[in-house]
Structures are given as C-alpha cells and as structure tokens.
Amino acid sequence: MNSSIKNNFIVSVIIPCYNVVNYINECVKSVVNQDYEFIELICIDNASTDNTYQKLTELKSKYGFKLFQCTLPGANNARNLGIEKSSGLWIQFLDADDILYPSKISHQINLIKNSKKDVDFIVASRFHKDLKQNIKTVIPSNDKFIGILESNFGTTSCNFFKAKTLIHLNGWDANLKSSQEYDLMFRIIQHDYQFIIDLKPLTLIRERGIGQISYRNPKLKWNQFVDLRLDIINYLKKEESNYYLSNEIIIKQILFDIIRILIKYDEKRALFIYNKYLIDFKPKKSLSTGFLYLLIFNIVGFRRTEKIKRFLSLN
C-alpha cells in the first residue's frame, strides 16, 4: 500500500441488489462519481429474478468493482456477505434505489478526521423523495434513543459505519424483514459506541413501493417495527431509568402514535400493547394524532375511538 493510501481511509461501499435492474445503473454511477479516491465497491446480487445480475455483470466490466451472488434471501444476508468480502476501514451501505451525491464520502471522512471523538458511526441527514416525487430534507435527532424510537436517526444509505464496529456486533440481523437499520443502530448505542451527527444531506433516498416489505406484508412490517420499540423502552426502563423517567411522556406519545398504525393491521396486538403500556396515558396532539381524535378519545377511550375513526377518517 503506498503512502498516500496509508494516510487515507479505504471505504467499502456495499450495495445489495434484488430486482433493481431499472435503478442499479444510476446507483453505481453515483459511487463511481465520488470525489473520494479510495473506494472499494462491492455489489451483491440477492437471487434476483429479473435481469439485475446481467446488468451488474455489464457494469462490472465497465467499472471494475467486486460482484458476488448471495443465495440466502434478504438484504441483510447480502449486506453481511458484503462485510465479509470487504477490506475497508469504513463501510457505506447503499440501497440500490438510492443515490449518493459526489462529495458524500469525502465529506464524512473529513468529519471523522476532524472530530475529537473516536467515531464509530455517523448519523446523517438526507433528501427523501416519495412516490409522488416530492423531495424533503430530513435532519436526524440529536437524542439517540428518541431518534431511534421516532425513526429519525438516519437511514441505511446516508449513515456511515466503522467496519470493526459492525464485525464486533456480528453485522445485520438476517432474521428481520423490517426495522433492520434501527435494530443495528440500537445495538450500536447499547455498546456506547461514539457517533456524530452530519447535518449536510448528501444522499437521496427514493421510495420504490413495489417489492418493499411494507407494501408486501404491512402486518409483519409494523409488528417488527413495534417489537424493536418495545425492546428499546424495556431497555430504557431497566438500564437508563433516569433518562426514561425524564422522557416518559415523549416516549409514551411515540408508542401511542405507532400502535395507532399497528391497529390497522393487527388489532389484537395493538390493544394488548395499549393495555400493558398506555392504559393510564393521556396522549397529546401530535403530527399523527389530531384534536378531534383526542376529544373523542377522552370520552370513549382508545378502542372505540379507533372504531369511530374508521368511519370518520380522523387523524
């Protein structure tokens, strides 16, 4: 390794690919066009049934990256294979329908070099494009626990991870079909690894809809979403009791708003969680819970308000 490489951080970019033939070219180009020199690009075909692998082979011939096939289903298995095959000190995960802006990696490497902390991962801002092509800027929370509970602590493609931290935690949980990134980040902060917040959005997250777990199986998606939040709440009660007591109202409001979504897909589970965790809680107005809903709730309670909501389309 020459001296210039020794003085820089090699970054492995890992892209899991499943039926993304219409997206992967633009995604790979966004990595190739990075202004940071020391990048190792690894693409993992995850048993695609379209022409994704053929397209990856074509792109490999053009750009010369590493290409592997993962026969185990699920993006987490593909990401873990990418970690195994990587040689970088830092890892940039990138979903195949997302895009990095040209200075994304160099910017975050500079943040690490200039930080007074021994940084283990970066929690980053992002641009988010929805299915209607509307773009908004999302800035992550400074509070690690509230951020994860609210799903506002960065995402797979905008965050940035130290390789040895991922290896120590045995990578991604391949059993999860949803909330994988927040499960990983929760495990990271449980070990008190150091993070910094990146306020500059240099990643474009694009909703794809079809093929995503939330569209194929919303009941599974929201149950796993809730499972992780309950794990976090139980952890806070046991290990961070002072923090929990100081933020109890905020935490319960987050849980309340979440089970209002869960009840659409799994009424029995949502009611069980409400009765166990929130039976004495008085919710407040929030982005997802409106004034009229609260007015009815205070009269007839949670279950009946949800039934009324179905007829009146209340927030």
PDB file of C-alpha atoms in Angstrom:
ATOM      1  CA  MET A   1       0.000   0.000   0.000  1.00  0.00           C
ATOM      2  CA  ASN A   2       1.511   3.334  -0.984  1.00  0.00           C
ATOM      3  CA  SER A   3       1.927   6.203   1.469  1.00  0.00           C
ATOM      4  CA  SER A   4      -0.988   8.224   0.091  1.00  0.00           C
ATOM      5  CA  ILE A   5      -3.392   5.344   0.750  1.00  0.00           C
ATOM      6  CA  LYS A   6      -1.958   4.824   4.247  1.00  0.00           C
ATOM      7  CA  ASN A   7      -2.899   8.393   5.092  1.00  0.00           C
ATOM      8  CA  ASN A   8      -6.500   7.894   3.953  1.00  0.00           C
ATOM      9  CA  PHE A   9      -9.379   5.692   4.980  1.00  0.00           C
ATOM     10  CA  ILE A  10     -10.360   3.000   2.485  1.00  0.00           C
ATOM     11  CA  VAL A  11     -14.155   2.911   2.233  1.00  0.00           C
ATOM     12  CA  SER A  12     -16.094  -0.179   1.162  1.00  0.00           C
ATOM     13  CA  VAL A  13     -19.425   0.629  -0.490  1.00  0.00           C
ATOM     14  CA  ILE A  14     -21.800  -2.343  -0.253  1.00  0.00           C
ATOM     15  CA  ILE A  15     -24.889  -2.479  -2.483  1.00  0.00           C
ATOM     16  CA  PRO A  16     -27.381  -5.362  -2.025  1.00  0.00           C
ATOM     17  CA  CYS A  17     -29.306  -5.881  -5.263  1.00  0.00           C
ATOM     18  CA  TYR A  18     -32.646  -7.629  -5.692  1.00  0.00           C
ATOM     19  CA  ASN A  19     -34.680  -6.972  -8.843  1.00  0.00           C
ATOM     20  CA  VAL A  20     -33.334  -3.445  -9.297  1.00  0.00           C
ATOM     21  CA  VAL A  21     -32.433  -3.515 -12.983  1.00  0.00           C
ATOM     22  CA  ASN A  22     -34.095  -0.120 -13.504  1.00  0.00           C
ATOM     23  CA  TYR A  23     -32.183   1.538 -10.649  1.00  0.00           C
ATOM     24  CA  ILE A  24     -28.751  -0.037 -10.346  1.00  0.00           C
ATOM     25  CA  ASN A  25     -27.036   1.850 -13.167  1.00  0.00           C
ATOM     26  CA  GLU A  26     -27.728   5.254 -11.605  1.00  0.00           C
ATOM     27  CA  CYS A  27     -26.836   3.943  -8.151  1.00  0.00           C
ATOM     28  CA  VAL A  28     -23.468   2.507  -9.244  1.00  0.00           C
ATOM     29  CA  LYS A  29     -22.662   5.681 -11.175  1.00  0.00           C
ATOM     30  CA  SER A  30     -23.220   7.720  -8.018  1.00  0.00           C
ATOM     31  CA  VAL A  31     -20.473   5.667  -6.340  1.00  0.00           C
ATOM     32  CA  VAL A  32     -18.100   5.779  -9.309  1.00  0.00           C
ATOM     33  CA  ASN A  33     -18.537   9.568  -9.446  1.00  0.00           C
ATOM     34  CA  GLN A  34     -17.490  10.126  -5.833  1.00  0.00           C
ATOM     35  CA  ASP A  35     -14.686  12.662  -5.461  1.00  0.00           C
ATOM     36  CA  TYR A  36     -13.059  10.427  -2.842  1.00  0.00           C
ATOM     37  CA  GLU A  37     -10.345   8.234  -4.329  1.00  0.00           C
ATOM     38  CA  PHE A  38     -10.017   5.240  -2.026  1.00  0.00           C
ATOM     39  CA  ILE A  39     -13.264   3.349  -2.584  1.00  0.00           C
ATOM     40  CA  GLU A  40     -13.901  -0.375  -2.863  1.00  0.00           C
ATOM     41  CA  LEU A  41     -17.289  -1.015  -4.499  1.00  0.00           C
ATOM     42  CA  ILE A  42     -18.995  -4.346  -3.735  1.00  0.00           C
ATOM     43  CA  CYS A  43     -22.299  -5.336  -5.357  1.00  0.00           C
ATOM     44  CA  ILE A  44     -24.202  -8.363  -4.072  1.00  0.00           C
ATOM     45  CA  ASP A  45     -26.896  -9.895  -6.270  1.00  0.00           C
ATOM     46  CA  ASN A  46     -29.509 -11.324  -3.907  1.00  0.00           C
ATOM     47  CA  ALA A  47     -31.033 -14.020  -6.154  1.00  0.00           C
ATOM     48  CA  SER A  48     -32.732 -11.527  -8.476  1.00  0.00           C
ATOM     49  CA  THR A  49     -35.380 -12.894 -10.827  1.00  0.00           C
ATOM     50  CA  ASP A  50     -35.111 -10.103 -13.402  1.00  0.00           C
ATOM     51  CA  ASN A  51     -32.018  -9.023 -15.364  1.00  0.00           C
ATOM     52  CA  THR A  52     -30.272  -7.402 -12.400  1.00  0.00           C
ATOM     53  CA  TYR A  53     -27.341  -9.831 -12.365  1.00  0.00           C
ATOM     54  CA  GLN A  54     -26.770  -9.446 -16.108  1.00  0.00           C
ATOM     55  CA  LYS A  55     -26.824  -5.666 -15.694  1.00  0.00           C
ATOM     56  CA  LEU A  56     -24.348  -5.904 -12.802  1.00  0.00           C
ATOM     57  CA  THR A  57     -22.026  -8.040 -14.940  1.00  0.00           C
ATOM     58  CA  GLU A  58     -22.151  -5.391 -17.651  1.00  0.00           C
ATOM     59  CA  LEU A  59     -21.434  -2.607 -15.139  1.00  0.00           C
ATOM     60  CA  LYS A  60     -18.603  -4.613 -13.588  1.00  0.00           C
ATOM     61  CA  SER A  61     -16.910  -4.864 -16.993  1.00  0.00           C
ATOM     62  CA  LYS A  62     -17.170  -1.103 -17.317  1.00  0.00           C
ATOM     63  CA  TYR A  63     -16.208  -0.002 -13.800  1.00  0.00           C
ATOM     64  CA  GLY A  64     -14.278  -2.944 -12.344  1.00  0.00           C
ATOM     65  CA  PHE A  65     -15.989  -3.469  -8.970  1.00  0.00           C
ATOM     66  CA  LYS A  66     -16.387  -6.667  -6.933  1.00  0.00           C
ATOM     67  CA  LEU A  67     -19.503  -8.714  -7.698  1.00  0.00           C
ATOM     68  CA  PHE A  68     -20.853 -11.616  -5.639  1.00  0.00           C
ATOM     69  CA  GLN A  69     -24.041 -13.657  -5.525  1.00  0.00           C
ATOM     70  CA  CYS A  70     -25.883 -14.314  -2.268  1.00  0.00           C
ATOM     71  CA  THR A  71     -28.231 -17.293  -2.338  1.00  0.00           C
ATOM     72  CA  LEU A  72     -29.695 -16.574   1.103  1.00  0.00           C
ATOM     73  CA  PRO A  73     -32.802 -14.358   0.833  1.00  0.00           C
ATOM     74  CA  GLY A  74     -32.996 -10.877   2.285  1.00  0.00           C
ATOM     75  CA  ALA A  75     -30.916  -7.712   2.040  1.00  0.00           C
ATOM     76  CA  ASN A  76     -29.375  -8.311   5.466  1.00  0.00           C
ATOM     77  CA  ASN A  77     -27.767 -11.551   4.286  1.00  0.00           C
ATOM     78  CA  ALA A  78     -26.411  -9.686   1.262  1.00  0.00           C
ATOM     79  CA  ARG A  79     -25.073  -6.876   3.456  1.00  0.00           C
ATOM     80  CA  ASN A  80     -23.385  -9.365   5.777  1.00  0.00           C
ATOM     81  CA  LEU A  81     -21.737 -11.088   2.812  1.00  0.00           C
ATOM     82  CA  GLY A  82     -20.537  -7.669   1.693  1.00  0.00           C
ATOM     83  CA  ILE A  83     -18.984  -7.042   5.116  1.00  0.00           C
ATOM     84  CA  GLU A  84     -17.248 -10.429   4.909  1.00  0.00           C
ATOM     85  CA  LYS A  85     -15.804  -9.604   1.477  1.00  0.00           C
ATOM     86  CA  SER A  86     -14.836  -6.013   2.305  1.00  0.00           C
ATOM     87  CA  SER A  87     -11.406  -4.638   3.193  1.00  0.00           C
ATOM     88  CA  GLY A  88     -12.294  -1.030   4.052  1.00  0.00           C
ATOM     89  CA  LEU A  89     -11.844   0.633   7.417  1.00  0.00           C
ATOM     90  CA  TRP A  90     -15.241   2.237   6.886  1.00  0.00           C
ATOM     91  CA  ILE A  91     -18.406   0.909   5.284  1.00  0.00           C
ATOM     92  CA  GLN A  92     -21.001   2.774   3.276  1.00  0.00           C
ATOM     93  CA  PHE A  93     -24.143   0.697   2.779  1.00  0.00           C
ATOM     94  CA  LEU A  94     -26.203   1.800  -0.193  1.00  0.00           C
ATOM     95  CA  ASP A  95     -29.619   0.518  -1.207  1.00  0.00           C
ATOM     96  CA  ALA A  96     -29.777   0.063  -4.959  1.00  0.00           C
ATOM     97  CA  ASP A  97     -32.584   2.580  -5.442  1.00  0.00           C
ATOM     98  CA  ASP A  98     -30.728   5.347  -3.580  1.00  0.00           C
ATOM     99  CA  ILE A  99     -28.095   7.803  -4.794  1.00  0.00           C
ATOM    100  CA  LEU A 100     -25.001   9.384  -3.242  1.00  0.00           C
ATOM    101  CA  TYR A 101     -24.041  12.938  -4.134  1.00  0.00           C
ATOM    102  CA  PRO A 102     -20.425  13.214  -5.384  1.00  0.00           C
ATOM    103  CA  SER A 103     -18.913  14.567  -2.150  1.00  0.00           C
ATOM    104  CA  LYS A 104     -20.840  12.324   0.265  1.00  0.00           C
ATOM    105  CA  ILE A 105     -17.997  10.020   1.247  1.00  0.00           C
ATOM    106  CA  SER A 106     -15.215  12.617   1.253  1.00  0.00           C
ATOM    107  CA  HIS A 107     -17.370  14.919   3.376  1.00  0.00           C
ATOM    108  CA  GLN A 108     -17.986  12.240   6.000  1.00  0.00           C
ATOM    109  CA  ILE A 109     -14.356  11.108   6.030  1.00  0.00           C
ATOM    110  CA  ASN A 110     -13.403  14.712   6.765  1.00  0.00           C
ATOM    111  CA  LEU A 111     -15.943  14.831   9.595  1.00  0.00           C
ATOM    112  CA  ILE A 112     -14.286  11.773  11.121  1.00  0.00           C
ATOM    113  CA  LYS A 113     -10.779  13.148  10.733  1.00  0.00           C
ATOM    114  CA  ASN A 114     -11.755  16.480  12.277  1.00  0.00           C
ATOM    115  CA  SER A 115     -13.775  15.047  15.161  1.00  0.00           C
ATOM    116  CA  LYS A 116     -12.433  14.998  18.701  1.00  0.00           C
ATOM    117  CA  LYS A 117     -14.283  11.723  19.235  1.00  0.00           C
ATOM    118  CA  ASP A 118     -13.147   8.236  18.268  1.00  0.00           C
ATOM    119  CA  VAL A 119     -16.079   7.974  15.869  1.00  0.00           C
ATOM    120  CA  ASP A 120     -17.768   4.612  15.288  1.00  0.00           C
ATOM    121  CA  PHE A 121     -20.589   5.753  13.041  1.00  0.00           C
ATOM    122  CA  ILE A 122     -22.129   8.824  11.510  1.00  0.00           C
ATOM    123  CA  VAL A 123     -25.835   9.599  11.747  1.00  0.00           C
ATOM    124  CA  ALA A 124     -26.587  11.632   8.653  1.00  0.00           C
ATOM    125  CA  SER A 125     -29.151  13.940   7.119  1.00  0.00           C
ATOM    126  CA  ARG A 126     -30.742  13.061   3.787  1.00  0.00           C
ATOM    127  CA  PHE A 127     -33.042  14.087   0.987  1.00  0.00           C
ATOM    128  CA  HIS A 128     -36.157  11.909   0.749  1.00  0.00           C
ATOM    129  CA  LYS A 129     -38.141  11.527  -2.485  1.00  0.00           C
ATOM    130  CA  ASP A 130     -41.595   9.986  -2.050  1.00  0.00           C
ATOM    131  CA  LEU A 131     -43.706   8.091  -4.577  1.00  0.00           C
ATOM    132  CA  LYS A 132     -45.187  11.384  -5.807  1.00  0.00           C
ATOM    133  CA  GLN A 133     -41.651  12.672  -6.484  1.00  0.00           C
ATOM    134  CA  ASN A 134     -41.839  15.229  -3.684  1.00  0.00           C
ATOM    135  CA  ILE A 135     -38.450  15.831  -2.036  1.00  0.00           C
ATOM    136  CA  LYS A 136     -37.945  16.867   1.569  1.00  0.00           C
ATOM    137  CA  THR A 137     -34.859  17.296   3.747  1.00  0.00           C
ATOM    138  CA  VAL A 138     -34.672  15.112   6.858  1.00  0.00           C
ATOM    139  CA  ILE A 139     -32.348  16.124   9.712  1.00  0.00           C
ATOM    140  CA  PRO A 140     -31.722  13.409  12.348  1.00  0.00           C
ATOM    141  CA  SER A 141     -32.442  13.803  16.045  1.00  0.00           C
ATOM    142  CA  ASN A 142     -29.599  14.641  18.419  1.00  0.00           C
ATOM    143  CA  ASP A 143     -31.140  12.318  21.012  1.00  0.00           C
ATOM    144  CA  LYS A 144     -30.076   8.765  20.212  1.00  0.00           C
ATOM    145  CA  PHE A 145     -32.950   7.000  21.984  1.00  0.00           C
ATOM    146  CA  ILE A 146     -35.744   9.332  20.873  1.00  0.00           C
ATOM    147  CA  GLY A 147     -34.211   9.364  17.403  1.00  0.00           C
ATOM    148  CA  ILE A 148     -34.421   5.588  17.065  1.00  0.00           C
ATOM    149  CA  LEU A 149     -37.892   5.409  18.620  1.00  0.00           C
ATOM    150  CA  GLU A 150     -39.111   8.028  16.127  1.00  0.00           C
ATOM    151  CA  SER A 151     -37.212   6.505  13.166  1.00  0.00           C
ATOM    152  CA  ASN A 152     -35.267   9.741  12.918  1.00  0.00           C
ATOM    153  CA  PHE A 153     -31.664   8.640  13.366  1.00  0.00           C
ATOM    154  CA  GLY A 154     -30.523   8.439   9.768  1.00  0.00           C
ATOM    155  CA  THR A 155     -31.038   5.524   7.382  1.00  0.00           C
ATOM    156  CA  THR A 156     -29.071   2.691   5.805  1.00  0.00           C
ATOM    157  CA  SER A 157     -27.786   4.708   2.850  1.00  0.00           C
ATOM    158  CA  CYS A 158     -26.979   8.041   4.488  1.00  0.00           C
ATOM    159  CA  ASN A 159     -25.257   6.735   7.634  1.00  0.00           C
ATOM    160  CA  PHE A 160     -21.612   5.644   7.740  1.00  0.00           C
ATOM    161  CA  PHE A 161     -20.123   2.797   9.795  1.00  0.00           C
ATOM    162  CA  LYS A 162     -16.727   1.723  11.097  1.00  0.00           C
ATOM    163  CA  ALA A 163     -16.098  -1.815   9.837  1.00  0.00           C
ATOM    164  CA  LYS A 164     -14.723  -3.220  13.105  1.00  0.00           C
ATOM    165  CA  THR A 165     -17.811  -1.984  14.961  1.00  0.00           C
ATOM    166  CA  LEU A 166     -20.071  -3.922  12.588  1.00  0.00           C
ATOM    167  CA  ILE A 167     -17.897  -7.030  12.880  1.00  0.00           C
ATOM    168  CA  HIS A 168     -17.958  -6.836  16.683  1.00  0.00           C
ATOM    169  CA  LEU A 169     -21.770  -6.758  16.579  1.00  0.00           C
ATOM    170  CA  ASN A 170     -21.965  -9.642  14.058  1.00  0.00           C
ATOM    171  CA  GLY A 171     -23.422  -7.359  11.416  1.00  0.00           C
ATOM    172  CA  TRP A 172     -27.075  -7.183  10.476  1.00  0.00           C
ATOM    173  CA  ASP A 173     -29.806  -9.401  11.941  1.00  0.00           C
ATOM    174  CA  ALA A 174     -30.771 -11.611   8.993  1.00  0.00           C
ATOM    175  CA  ASN A 175     -33.980 -12.730  10.730  1.00  0.00           C
ATOM    176  CA  LEU A 176     -35.546  -9.287  10.467  1.00  0.00           C
ATOM    177  CA  LYS A 177     -37.645  -8.284   7.463  1.00  0.00           C
ATOM    178  CA  SER A 178     -38.252  -4.754   8.738  1.00  0.00           C
ATOM    179  CA  SER A 179     -36.607  -2.146  11.012  1.00  0.00           C
ATOM    180  CA  GLN A 180     -33.200  -3.690  10.259  1.00  0.00           C
ATOM    181  CA  GLU A 181     -31.260  -0.429  10.300  1.00  0.00           C
ATOM    182  CA  TYR A 182     -32.726   0.723  13.603  1.00  0.00           C
ATOM    183  CA  ASP A 183     -32.076  -2.658  15.162  1.00  0.00           C
ATOM    184  CA  LEU A 184     -28.430  -2.286  14.122  1.00  0.00           C
ATOM    185  CA  MET A 185     -28.189   1.265  15.438  1.00  0.00           C
ATOM    186  CA  PHE A 186     -29.844   0.313  18.727  1.00  0.00           C
ATOM    187  CA  ARG A 187     -27.261  -2.432  19.220  1.00  0.00           C
ATOM    188  CA  ILE A 188     -24.505   0.071  18.444  1.00  0.00           C
ATOM    189  CA  ILE A 189     -25.656   2.626  21.020  1.00  0.00           C
ATOM    190  CA  GLN A 190     -26.241  -0.088  23.629  1.00  0.00           C
ATOM    191  CA  HIS A 191     -22.483  -0.688  23.477  1.00  0.00           C
ATOM    192  CA  ASP A 192     -21.882   3.048  23.922  1.00  0.00           C
ATOM    193  CA  TYR A 193     -20.095   3.437  20.607  1.00  0.00           C
ATOM    194  CA  GLN A 194     -19.424   7.034  19.627  1.00  0.00           C
ATOM    195  CA  PHE A 195     -21.376   8.792  16.892  1.00  0.00           C
ATOM    196  CA  ILE A 196     -21.546  12.225  15.336  1.00  0.00           C
ATOM    197  CA  ILE A 197     -24.430  13.960  13.569  1.00  0.00           C
ATOM    198  CA  ASP A 198     -23.965  15.052   9.951  1.00  0.00           C
ATOM    199  CA  LEU A 199     -26.261  17.985   9.187  1.00  0.00           C
ATOM    200  CA  LYS A 200     -25.390  18.152   5.485  1.00  0.00           C
ATOM    201  CA  PRO A 201     -27.685  15.962   3.307  1.00  0.00           C
ATOM    202  CA  LEU A 202     -25.681  14.271   0.547  1.00  0.00           C
ATOM    203  CA  THR A 203     -27.826  11.169   0.000  1.00  0.00           C
ATOM    204  CA  LEU A 204     -31.070  10.859  -1.953  1.00  0.00           C
ATOM    205  CA  ILE A 205     -33.435   8.198  -0.595  1.00  0.00           C
ATOM    206  CA  ARG A 206     -36.038   7.158  -3.165  1.00  0.00           C
ATOM    207  CA  GLU A 207     -39.227   5.318  -2.253  1.00  0.00           C
ATOM    208  CA  ARG A 208     -39.792   2.406  -4.587  1.00  0.00           C
ATOM    209  CA  GLY A 209     -43.013   0.958  -3.178  1.00  0.00           C
ATOM    210  CA  ILE A 210     -43.423  -2.306  -5.044  1.00  0.00           C
ATOM    211  CA  GLY A 211     -41.177  -5.004  -3.645  1.00  0.00           C
ATOM    212  CA  GLN A 212     -40.626  -3.352  -0.278  1.00  0.00           C
ATOM    213  CA  ILE A 213     -41.676  -5.307   2.798  1.00  0.00           C
ATOM    214  CA  SER A 214     -44.024  -2.534   3.968  1.00  0.00           C
ATOM    215  CA  TYR A 215     -46.047  -2.940   0.768  1.00  0.00           C
ATOM    216  CA  ARG A 216     -45.955  -6.758   0.605  1.00  0.00           C
ATOM    217  CA  ASN A 217     -46.689  -7.517   4.261  1.00  0.00           C
ATOM    218  CA  PRO A 218     -47.639  -4.461   6.338  1.00  0.00           C
ATOM    219  CA  LYS A 219     -48.722  -6.601   9.309  1.00  0.00           C
ATOM    220  CA  LEU A 220     -45.249  -8.136   9.608  1.00  0.00           C
ATOM    221  CA  LYS A 221     -43.594  -4.777   8.977  1.00  0.00           C
ATOM    222  CA  TRP A 222     -45.461  -2.952  11.727  1.00  0.00           C
ATOM    223  CA  ASN A 223     -45.204  -5.801  14.229  1.00  0.00           C
ATOM    224  CA  GLN A 224     -41.421  -5.893  13.839  1.00  0.00           C
ATOM    225  CA  PHE A 225     -41.376  -2.100  13.980  1.00  0.00           C
ATOM    226  CA  VAL A 226     -43.236  -2.192  17.306  1.00  0.00           C
ATOM    227  CA  ASP A 227     -41.149  -5.099  18.644  1.00  0.00           C
ATOM    228  CA  LEU A 228     -37.963  -3.060  18.379  1.00  0.00           C
ATOM    229  CA  ARG A 229     -39.529  -0.011  20.028  1.00  0.00           C
ATOM    230  CA  LEU A 230     -40.752  -2.145  22.928  1.00  0.00           C
ATOM    231  CA  ASP A 231     -37.253  -3.608  23.277  1.00  0.00           C
ATOM    232  CA  ILE A 232     -35.877  -0.062  23.469  1.00  0.00           C
ATOM    233  CA  ILE A 233     -38.477   1.037  26.019  1.00  0.00           C
ATOM    234  CA  ASN A 234     -37.835  -2.005  28.210  1.00  0.00           C
ATOM    235  CA  TYR A 235     -34.084  -1.398  27.934  1.00  0.00           C
ATOM    236  CA  LEU A 236     -34.511   2.226  28.992  1.00  0.00           C
ATOM    237  CA  LYS A 237     -36.646   1.266  31.975  1.00  0.00           C
ATOM    238  CA  LYS A 238     -34.000  -1.185  33.159  1.00  0.00           C
ATOM    239  CA  GLU A 239     -30.664   0.344  32.132  1.00  0.00           C
ATOM    240  CA  GLU A 240     -31.410   4.062  31.715  1.00  0.00           C
ATOM    241  CA  SER A 241     -34.140   4.614  34.294  1.00  0.00           C
ATOM    242  CA  ASN A 242     -33.368   8.293  34.924  1.00  0.00           C
ATOM    243  CA  TYR A 243     -33.499   9.003  31.201  1.00  0.00           C
ATOM    244  CA  TYR A 244     -36.760   7.068  30.882  1.00  0.00           C
ATOM    245  CA  LEU A 245     -38.431   8.942  33.737  1.00  0.00           C
ATOM    246  CA  SER A 246     -37.303  12.296  32.327  1.00  0.00           C
ATOM    247  CA  ASN A 247     -38.699  11.452  28.877  1.00  0.00           C
ATOM    248  CA  GLU A 248     -41.606   9.169  29.782  1.00  0.00           C
ATOM    249  CA  ILE A 249     -44.326  11.368  28.288  1.00  0.00           C
ATOM    250  CA  ILE A 250     -42.458  11.751  24.983  1.00  0.00           C
ATOM    251  CA  ILE A 251     -41.722   8.013  24.817  1.00  0.00           C
ATOM    252  CA  LYS A 252     -45.324   7.039  25.507  1.00  0.00           C
ATOM    253  CA  GLN A 253     -46.603   9.518  22.925  1.00  0.00           C
ATOM    254  CA  ILE A 254     -44.323   7.937  20.321  1.00  0.00           C
ATOM    255  CA  LEU A 255     -45.580   4.455  21.248  1.00  0.00           C
ATOM    256  CA  PHE A 256     -49.188   5.633  21.166  1.00  0.00           C
ATOM    257  CA  ASP A 257     -48.808   7.075  17.669  1.00  0.00           C
ATOM    258  CA  ILE A 258     -47.151   3.846  16.495  1.00  0.00           C
ATOM    259  CA  ILE A 259     -49.854   1.496  17.792  1.00  0.00           C
ATOM    260  CA  ARG A 260     -52.426   3.697  16.090  1.00  0.00           C
ATOM    261  CA  ILE A 261     -50.830   2.468  12.864  1.00  0.00           C
ATOM    262  CA  LEU A 262     -50.433  -1.118  14.073  1.00  0.00           C
ATOM    263  CA  ILE A 263     -54.133  -1.392  14.915  1.00  0.00           C
ATOM    264  CA  LYS A 264     -54.964  -1.150  11.201  1.00  0.00           C
ATOM    265  CA  TYR A 265     -53.152  -4.449  10.594  1.00  0.00           C
ATOM    266  CA  ASP A 266     -53.189  -6.263  13.943  1.00  0.00           C
ATOM    267  CA  GLU A 267     -55.944  -5.010  16.221  1.00  0.00           C
ATOM    268  CA  LYS A 268     -55.474  -7.691  18.871  1.00  0.00           C
ATOM    269  CA  ARG A 269     -51.761  -6.937  19.325  1.00  0.00           C
ATOM    270  CA  ALA A 270     -52.279  -3.170  19.318  1.00  0.00           C
ATOM    271  CA  LEU A 271     -54.918  -3.398  22.044  1.00  0.00           C
ATOM    272  CA  PHE A 272     -52.695  -5.691  24.108  1.00  0.00           C
ATOM    273  CA  ILE A 273     -49.810  -3.208  23.936  1.00  0.00           C
ATOM    274  CA  TYR A 274     -52.097  -0.294  24.754  1.00  0.00           C
ATOM    275  CA  ASN A 275     -53.458  -2.062  27.836  1.00  0.00           C
ATOM    276  CA  LYS A 276     -49.985  -3.074  29.018  1.00  0.00           C
ATOM    277  CA  TYR A 277     -48.050   0.142  28.405  1.00  0.00           C
ATOM    278  CA  LEU A 278     -50.500   3.008  27.920  1.00  0.00           C
ATOM    279  CA  ILE A 279     -53.699   2.310  29.835  1.00  0.00           C
ATOM    280  CA  ASP A 280     -53.235   5.376  32.093  1.00  0.00           C
ATOM    281  CA  PHE A 281     -51.535   7.577  29.500  1.00  0.00           C
ATOM    282  CA  LYS A 282     -53.225  10.755  28.272  1.00  0.00           C
ATOM    283  CA  PRO A 283     -51.998  11.377  24.700  1.00  0.00           C
ATOM    284  CA  LYS A 284     -51.426  14.858  23.337  1.00  0.00           C
ATOM    285  CA  LYS A 285     -51.880  16.393  19.909  1.00  0.00           C
ATOM    286  CA  SER A 286     -49.088  15.286  17.569  1.00  0.00           C
ATOM    287  CA  LEU A 287     -48.315  15.063  13.856  1.00  0.00           C
ATOM    288  CA  SER A 288     -50.426  11.900  13.620  1.00  0.00           C
ATOM    289  CA  THR A 289     -52.980  12.467  16.402  1.00  0.00           C
ATOM    290  CA  GLY A 290     -55.336  15.389  15.919  1.00  0.00           C
ATOM    291  CA  PHE A 291     -57.550  17.463  18.201  1.00  0.00           C
ATOM    292  CA  LEU A 292     -60.865  15.828  17.211  1.00  0.00           C
ATOM    293  CA  TYR A 293     -59.404  12.347  17.759  1.00  0.00           C
ATOM    294  CA  LEU A 294     -58.291  13.372  21.265  1.00  0.00           C
ATOM    295  CA  LEU A 295     -61.700  14.857  22.031  1.00  0.00           C
ATOM    296  CA  ILE A 296     -63.406  11.552  21.244  1.00  0.00           C
ATOM    297  CA  PHE A 297     -60.632   9.550  22.932  1.00  0.00           C
ATOM    298  CA  ASN A 298     -61.148  11.392  26.215  1.00  0.00           C
ATOM    299  CA  ILE A 299     -64.820  10.391  26.158  1.00  0.00           C
ATOM    300  CA  VAL A 300     -64.872   6.797  24.879  1.00  0.00           C
ATOM    301  CA  GLY A 301     -61.265   5.536  25.108  1.00  0.00           C
ATOM    302  CA  PHE A 302     -58.788   4.070  22.654  1.00  0.00           C
ATOM    303  CA  ARG A 303     -60.589   1.062  21.172  1.00  0.00           C
ATOM    304  CA  ARG A 304     -63.878   2.834  20.499  1.00  0.00           C
ATOM    305  CA  THR A 305     -62.142   5.921  19.134  1.00  0.00           C
ATOM    306  CA  GLU A 306     -60.292   3.747  16.633  1.00  0.00           C
ATOM    307  CA  LYS A 307     -63.578   2.190  15.534  1.00  0.00           C
ATOM    308  CA  ILE A 308     -65.148   5.626  15.116  1.00  0.00           C
ATOM    309  CA  LYS A 309     -62.056   6.815  13.254  1.00  0.00           C
ATOM    310  CA  ARG A 310     -62.563   4.184  10.567  1.00  0.00           C
ATOM    311  CA  PHE A 311     -65.902   5.747   9.688  1.00  0.00           C
ATOM    312  CA  LEU A 312     -64.929   9.399  10.073  1.00  0.00           C
ATOM    313  CA  SER A 313     -61.326   9.287   8.758  1.00  0.00           C
ATOM    314  CA  LEU A 314     -59.950  11.084  11.815  1.00  0.00           C
ATOM    315  CA  ASN A 315     -56.277  11.927  12.337  1.00  0.00           C
TER     316      ASN A 315
END
